[in-house]
Amino acid sequence: AQGASAQRRMATELIKAAARYVPGADVLSADERAALERLAGRFSHLTDPAHFMLFGLNAVPEDSSSRRIGGEDAELARLAADRLAHELTAETFGAKGGRVISTRLLISPPGSPAQSWHLDYARDFSVVRTILVAITPAVRGNSTELLGLSGMDEHRELGLRARACSAPLSLSKWVGKGCPAVPLPMEKWDVMVLNTSDFFHRRSRNSTDFARITLNVDVATVQQCDSFVCYDTRRAVNNGMLAGMDHIDDFSEQDVFLAEEEEDRSPRPLDASLQWPTRPDCLDQIPPLLASS
């Protein structure tokens, strides 16, 4: 019991440090939610993970016909993403401001494998915040996950080591086998602002029976944007703006990631007997965890 309590406390503090939840009803209009739902419906048939690229900085010309793929729903999604970036990341980027570098739909069908643990765009930017909008719910076994280190200091130390190395660090060597994965649960239309430049995270393996579809908006420091190119968007131009798993799970170009053996990608929940609440309504007082059914 003491071990379970310590794990829950660690996970709670980690989530509080890395993420901020915002009720979607507070920031998304009915028209925006309807447009996102229609867009998501186009990709519910996919059998492999993919990203539908709505925008990528410096990836395609302003007048490119690819910008019209998705029609009015995609345009409304892009406008909503820009607005959310302005409203929800001002505290991070201050007067100098942040800039949207990528807007995409994340599609994780049933059976999708887990990604490697990574830091977003860490080869190009020092600070990145990612806004996630849950078009479908995110639950344990089908969510974004945080690497279960004890807090910001451990994540930053590991990140500094990883950034300094020419080759990916070994997860087993630097973190140890059995390090837990902490799920980030979201109810439909929840909005989360996640510190993806300091906290190692990944797409979990999808062991559920539904596709998880999420609007993802990456925001970075304006001053570092001029030379950046969103390669996922550039490569998706000739594929209906759809970036496949071979691109979205290749972190060697713009991200920093941890090398893993195949067994490291297996889900490692905090404790098999614990079940996280659907969403932490109040992170200071997460309700008692119930035995899983």
Short mmCIF file of N, CA, C and O in Angstrom, two decimals, residues 43-118:
data_model
loop_
_atom_site.label_atom_id
_atom_site.label_comp_id
_atom_site.label_asym_id
_atom_site.label_seq_id
_atom_site.Cartn_x
_atom_site.Cartn_y
_atom_site.Cartn_z
N PHE A 43 -10.54 9.99 -40.69
CA PHE A 43 -9.36 9.16 -40.46
C PHE A 43 -9.60 8.01 -39.49
O PHE A 43 -8.68 7.29 -39.14
N SER A 44 -10.85 7.82 -39.09
CA SER A 44 -11.14 6.76 -38.12
C SER A 44 -10.95 5.37 -38.70
O SER A 44 -10.88 4.38 -37.97
N HIS A 45 -10.80 5.27 -40.05
CA HIS A 45 -10.64 3.97 -40.70
C HIS A 45 -9.19 3.53 -40.76
O HIS A 45 -8.90 2.37 -41.11
N LEU A 46 -8.24 4.40 -40.43
CA LEU A 46 -6.82 4.06 -40.57
C LEU A 46 -6.45 2.92 -39.63
O LEU A 46 -6.99 2.78 -38.54
N THR A 47 -5.49 2.12 -40.06
CA THR A 47 -5.05 0.98 -39.24
C THR A 47 -3.65 1.17 -38.68
O THR A 47 -3.21 0.37 -37.85
N ASP A 48 -2.94 2.20 -39.12
CA ASP A 48 -1.61 2.51 -38.60
C ASP A 48 -1.58 3.95 -38.10
O ASP A 48 -2.32 4.80 -38.62
N PRO A 49 -0.71 4.25 -37.15
CA PRO A 49 -0.61 5.63 -36.66
C PRO A 49 -0.24 6.58 -37.80
O PRO A 49 0.55 6.23 -38.68
N ALA A 50 -0.78 7.77 -37.75
CA ALA A 50 -0.50 8.77 -38.77
C ALA A 50 -0.82 10.15 -38.21
O ALA A 50 -1.50 10.28 -37.18
N HIS A 51 -0.30 11.18 -38.88
CA HIS A 51 -0.63 12.56 -38.55
C HIS A 51 -1.18 13.24 -39.80
O HIS A 51 -0.56 13.15 -40.88
N PHE A 52 -2.32 13.89 -39.66
CA PHE A 52 -2.83 14.73 -40.74
C PHE A 52 -2.30 16.13 -40.51
O PHE A 52 -2.63 16.79 -39.51
N MET A 53 -1.44 16.60 -41.42
CA MET A 53 -0.71 17.84 -41.23
C MET A 53 -1.57 19.03 -41.69
O MET A 53 -1.87 19.17 -42.88
N LEU A 54 -1.95 19.85 -40.75
CA LEU A 54 -2.75 21.04 -41.05
C LEU A 54 -1.87 22.25 -41.33
O LEU A 54 -2.25 23.14 -42.09
N PHE A 55 -0.70 22.29 -40.70
CA PHE A 55 0.23 23.40 -40.91
C PHE A 55 1.61 22.98 -40.44
O PHE A 55 1.76 22.29 -39.43
N GLY A 56 2.63 23.40 -41.19
CA GLY A 56 4.01 23.19 -40.77
C GLY A 56 4.83 24.40 -41.18
O GLY A 56 4.82 24.81 -42.34
N LEU A 57 5.51 25.00 -40.25
CA LEU A 57 6.23 26.24 -40.51
C LEU A 57 7.29 26.04 -41.59
O LEU A 57 8.08 25.09 -41.54
N ASN A 58 7.28 26.95 -42.57
CA ASN A 58 8.27 26.99 -43.65
C ASN A 58 8.31 25.71 -44.48
O ASN A 58 9.31 25.43 -45.15
N ALA A 59 7.23 24.94 -44.45
CA ALA A 59 7.22 23.65 -45.15
C ALA A 59 6.68 23.74 -46.57
O ALA A 59 7.18 23.06 -47.47
N VAL A 60 5.66 24.56 -46.78
CA VAL A 60 5.07 24.72 -48.11
C VAL A 60 4.79 26.19 -48.34
O VAL A 60 4.56 26.96 -47.39
N PRO A 61 4.80 26.64 -49.60
CA PRO A 61 4.51 28.05 -49.88
C PRO A 61 3.12 28.46 -49.43
O PRO A 61 2.20 27.62 -49.35
N GLU A 62 2.96 29.73 -49.15
CA GLU A 62 1.67 30.24 -48.67
C GLU A 62 0.55 29.96 -49.67
O GLU A 62 -0.59 29.76 -49.28
N ASP A 63 0.88 29.97 -50.96
CA ASP A 63 -0.17 29.79 -51.97
C ASP A 63 -0.30 28.34 -52.45
O ASP A 63 -0.96 28.06 -53.43
N SER A 64 0.33 27.41 -51.73
CA SER A 64 0.30 26.02 -52.14
C SER A 64 -1.11 25.46 -52.07
O SER A 64 -1.87 25.74 -51.13
N SER A 65 -1.45 24.64 -53.07
CA SER A 65 -2.79 24.02 -53.07
C SER A 65 -2.96 23.06 -51.91
O SER A 65 -4.08 22.76 -51.51
N SER A 66 -1.84 22.58 -51.34
CA SER A 66 -1.94 21.65 -50.21
C SER A 66 -2.61 22.30 -49.01
O SER A 66 -3.18 21.62 -48.16
N ARG A 67 -2.54 23.62 -48.94
CA ARG A 67 -3.17 24.31 -47.82
C ARG A 67 -4.69 24.23 -47.88
O ARG A 67 -5.36 24.50 -46.89
N ARG A 68 -5.22 23.86 -49.03
CA ARG A 68 -6.68 23.79 -49.17
C ARG A 68 -7.22 22.39 -48.88
O ARG A 68 -8.42 22.18 -48.87
N ILE A 69 -6.32 21.42 -48.69
CA ILE A 69 -6.77 20.06 -48.37
C ILE A 69 -7.46 20.07 -47.01
O ILE A 69 -6.95 20.60 -46.04
N GLY A 70 -8.62 19.49 -46.95
CA GLY A 70 -9.39 19.52 -45.71
C GLY A 70 -10.49 20.54 -45.71
O GLY A 70 -11.37 20.53 -44.86
N GLY A 71 -10.44 21.48 -46.68
CA GLY A 71 -11.52 22.45 -46.85
C GLY A 71 -11.73 23.38 -45.68
O GLY A 71 -10.81 23.72 -44.93
N GLU A 72 -12.97 23.79 -45.50
CA GLU A 72 -13.32 24.78 -44.48
C GLU A 72 -13.07 24.24 -43.07
O GLU A 72 -12.70 25.00 -42.17
N ASP A 73 -13.27 22.95 -42.86
CA ASP A 73 -13.05 22.38 -41.53
C ASP A 73 -11.58 22.50 -41.14
O ASP A 73 -11.25 22.84 -40.00
N ALA A 74 -10.69 22.22 -42.09
CA ALA A 74 -9.26 22.33 -41.80
C ALA A 74 -8.87 23.77 -41.53
O ALA A 74 -8.06 24.05 -40.65
N GLU A 75 -9.44 24.70 -42.30
CA GLU A 75 -9.12 26.11 -42.08
C GLU A 75 -9.60 26.57 -40.72
O GLU A 75 -8.89 27.30 -40.01
N LEU A 76 -10.80 26.14 -40.31
CA LEU A 76 -11.30 26.50 -38.99
C LEU A 76 -10.42 25.90 -37.90
O LEU A 76 -10.15 26.54 -36.87
N ALA A 77 -9.94 24.68 -38.12
CA ALA A 77 -9.03 24.04 -37.15
C ALA A 77 -7.73 24.83 -37.04
O ALA A 77 -7.20 25.02 -35.93
N ARG A 78 -7.19 25.30 -38.17
CA ARG A 78 -5.96 26.09 -38.13
C ARG A 78 -6.17 27.40 -37.38
O ARG A 78 -5.31 27.82 -36.58
N LEU A 79 -7.28 28.05 -37.63
CA LEU A 79 -7.56 29.31 -36.94
C LEU A 79 -7.74 29.08 -35.44
O LEU A 79 -7.26 29.87 -34.62
N ALA A 80 -8.42 28.01 -35.08
CA ALA A 80 -8.59 27.68 -33.67
C ALA A 80 -7.24 27.40 -33.02
O ALA A 80 -6.97 27.82 -31.88
N ALA A 81 -6.37 26.69 -33.73
CA ALA A 81 -5.04 26.38 -33.20
C ALA A 81 -4.25 27.65 -32.95
O ALA A 81 -3.59 27.79 -31.90
N ASP A 82 -4.28 28.59 -33.88
CA ASP A 82 -3.56 29.85 -33.70
C ASP A 82 -4.09 30.62 -32.50
O ASP A 82 -3.33 31.21 -31.73
N ARG A 83 -5.40 30.62 -32.35
CA ARG A 83 -6.00 31.34 -31.22
C ARG A 83 -5.62 30.68 -29.89
O ARG A 83 -5.27 31.38 -28.93
N LEU A 84 -5.71 29.36 -29.83
CA LEU A 84 -5.35 28.66 -28.61
C LEU A 84 -3.88 28.90 -28.24
O LEU A 84 -3.54 29.08 -27.07
N ALA A 85 -3.03 28.91 -29.25
CA ALA A 85 -1.60 29.15 -29.00
C ALA A 85 -1.40 30.51 -28.37
O ALA A 85 -0.62 30.67 -27.42
N HIS A 86 -2.09 31.51 -28.88
CA HIS A 86 -1.97 32.87 -28.34
C HIS A 86 -2.51 32.95 -26.92
O HIS A 86 -1.89 33.55 -26.03
N GLU A 87 -3.64 32.31 -26.69
CA GLU A 87 -4.31 32.44 -25.40
C GLU A 87 -3.66 31.59 -24.30
O GLU A 87 -3.63 32.00 -23.14
N LEU A 88 -3.14 30.42 -24.66
CA LEU A 88 -2.74 29.45 -23.64
C LEU A 88 -1.24 29.37 -23.39
O LEU A 88 -0.82 28.71 -22.44
N THR A 89 -0.43 30.02 -24.24
CA THR A 89 1.02 29.94 -24.04
C THR A 89 1.65 31.29 -23.75
O THR A 89 2.89 31.39 -23.67
N ALA A 90 0.85 32.32 -23.60
CA ALA A 90 1.39 33.66 -23.36
C ALA A 90 2.25 33.69 -22.10
O ALA A 90 3.28 34.37 -22.05
N GLU A 91 1.83 32.96 -21.07
CA GLU A 91 2.57 32.96 -19.81
C GLU A 91 3.97 32.36 -20.00
O GLU A 91 4.93 32.80 -19.37
N THR A 92 4.09 31.38 -20.89
CA THR A 92 5.39 30.75 -21.12
C THR A 92 6.32 31.63 -21.94
O THR A 92 7.50 31.81 -21.59
N PHE A 93 5.81 32.22 -23.00
CA PHE A 93 6.68 32.93 -23.94
C PHE A 93 6.75 34.43 -23.69
O PHE A 93 7.61 35.10 -24.25
N GLY A 94 5.84 34.96 -22.87
CA GLY A 94 5.92 36.36 -22.48
C GLY A 94 5.73 37.32 -23.63
O GLY A 94 5.15 36.99 -24.67
N ALA A 95 6.28 38.53 -23.46
CA ALA A 95 6.06 39.60 -24.43
C ALA A 95 6.66 39.27 -25.79
O ALA A 95 6.17 39.71 -26.83
N LYS A 96 7.76 38.50 -25.80
CA LYS A 96 8.41 38.16 -27.07
C LYS A 96 7.56 37.19 -27.89
O LYS A 96 7.69 37.10 -29.10
N GLY A 97 6.72 36.46 -27.20
CA GLY A 97 5.74 35.62 -27.87
C GLY A 97 6.26 34.30 -28.39
O GLY A 97 7.45 34.09 -28.58
N GLY A 98 5.28 33.39 -28.60
CA GLY A 98 5.58 32.12 -29.22
C GLY A 98 4.97 32.07 -30.60
O GLY A 98 4.15 32.93 -30.97
N ARG A 99 5.35 31.10 -31.38
CA ARG A 99 4.85 30.97 -32.74
C ARG A 99 4.48 29.52 -32.99
O ARG A 99 5.22 28.61 -32.59
N VAL A 100 3.36 29.32 -33.66
CA VAL A 100 2.96 27.96 -34.02
C VAL A 100 3.92 27.42 -35.08
O VAL A 100 4.14 28.06 -36.12
N ILE A 101 4.51 26.28 -34.80
CA ILE A 101 5.43 25.66 -35.77
C ILE A 101 4.83 24.42 -36.42
O ILE A 101 5.30 23.98 -37.47
N SER A 102 3.78 23.88 -35.81
CA SER A 102 3.14 22.70 -36.38
C SER A 102 1.74 22.55 -35.81
O SER A 102 1.54 22.70 -34.61
N THR A 103 0.79 22.27 -36.70
CA THR A 103 -0.58 21.93 -36.29
C THR A 103 -0.96 20.66 -37.03
O THR A 103 -0.80 20.57 -38.25
N ARG A 104 -1.45 19.67 -36.28
CA ARG A 104 -1.72 18.36 -36.89
C ARG A 104 -2.78 17.61 -36.09
O ARG A 104 -3.01 17.89 -34.92
N LEU A 105 -3.42 16.65 -36.74
CA LEU A 105 -4.25 15.69 -36.05
C LEU A 105 -3.42 14.44 -35.79
O LEU A 105 -2.82 13.89 -36.72
N LEU A 106 -3.38 13.98 -34.55
CA LEU A 106 -2.70 12.73 -34.20
C LEU A 106 -3.72 11.61 -34.26
O LEU A 106 -4.77 11.69 -33.62
N ILE A 107 -3.41 10.57 -35.01
CA ILE A 107 -4.32 9.43 -35.14
C ILE A 107 -3.62 8.18 -34.64
O ILE A 107 -2.57 7.79 -35.15
N SER A 108 -4.19 7.55 -33.60
CA SER A 108 -3.61 6.35 -33.02
C SER A 108 -4.67 5.24 -33.02
O SER A 108 -5.46 5.12 -32.08
N PRO A 109 -4.70 4.41 -34.06
CA PRO A 109 -5.69 3.34 -34.15
C PRO A 109 -5.41 2.22 -33.14
O PRO A 109 -4.30 2.11 -32.60
N PRO A 110 -6.39 1.35 -32.89
CA PRO A 110 -6.14 0.19 -32.04
C PRO A 110 -4.95 -0.63 -32.54
O PRO A 110 -4.79 -0.83 -33.74
N GLY A 111 -4.11 -1.05 -31.60
CA GLY A 111 -2.93 -1.82 -31.96
C GLY A 111 -1.71 -1.00 -32.27
O GLY A 111 -0.63 -1.56 -32.53
N SER A 112 -1.83 0.32 -32.27
CA SER A 112 -0.66 1.17 -32.54
C SER A 112 0.44 0.90 -31.52
O SER A 112 0.17 0.78 -30.33
N PRO A 113 1.71 0.82 -31.97
CA PRO A 113 2.80 0.60 -31.02
C PRO A 113 3.16 1.88 -30.27
O PRO A 113 2.82 2.99 -30.71
N ALA A 114 3.85 1.71 -29.16
CA ALA A 114 4.34 2.87 -28.42
C ALA A 114 5.52 3.49 -29.17
O ALA A 114 6.29 2.81 -29.84
N GLN A 115 5.63 4.81 -29.04
CA GLN A 115 6.78 5.51 -29.59
C GLN A 115 7.97 5.40 -28.64
O GLN A 115 7.85 4.98 -27.49
N SER A 116 9.13 5.84 -29.12
CA SER A 116 10.27 6.05 -28.23
C SER A 116 10.01 7.28 -27.37
O SER A 116 9.30 8.21 -27.77
N TRP A 117 10.60 7.30 -26.18
CA TRP A 117 10.52 8.50 -25.34
C TRP A 117 11.31 9.62 -26.01
O TRP A 117 12.44 9.41 -26.47
N HIS A 118 10.73 10.82 -26.05
CA HIS A 118 11.40 11.88 -26.80
C HIS A 118 11.04 13.26 -26.26
O HIS A 118 10.08 13.43 -25.49
#
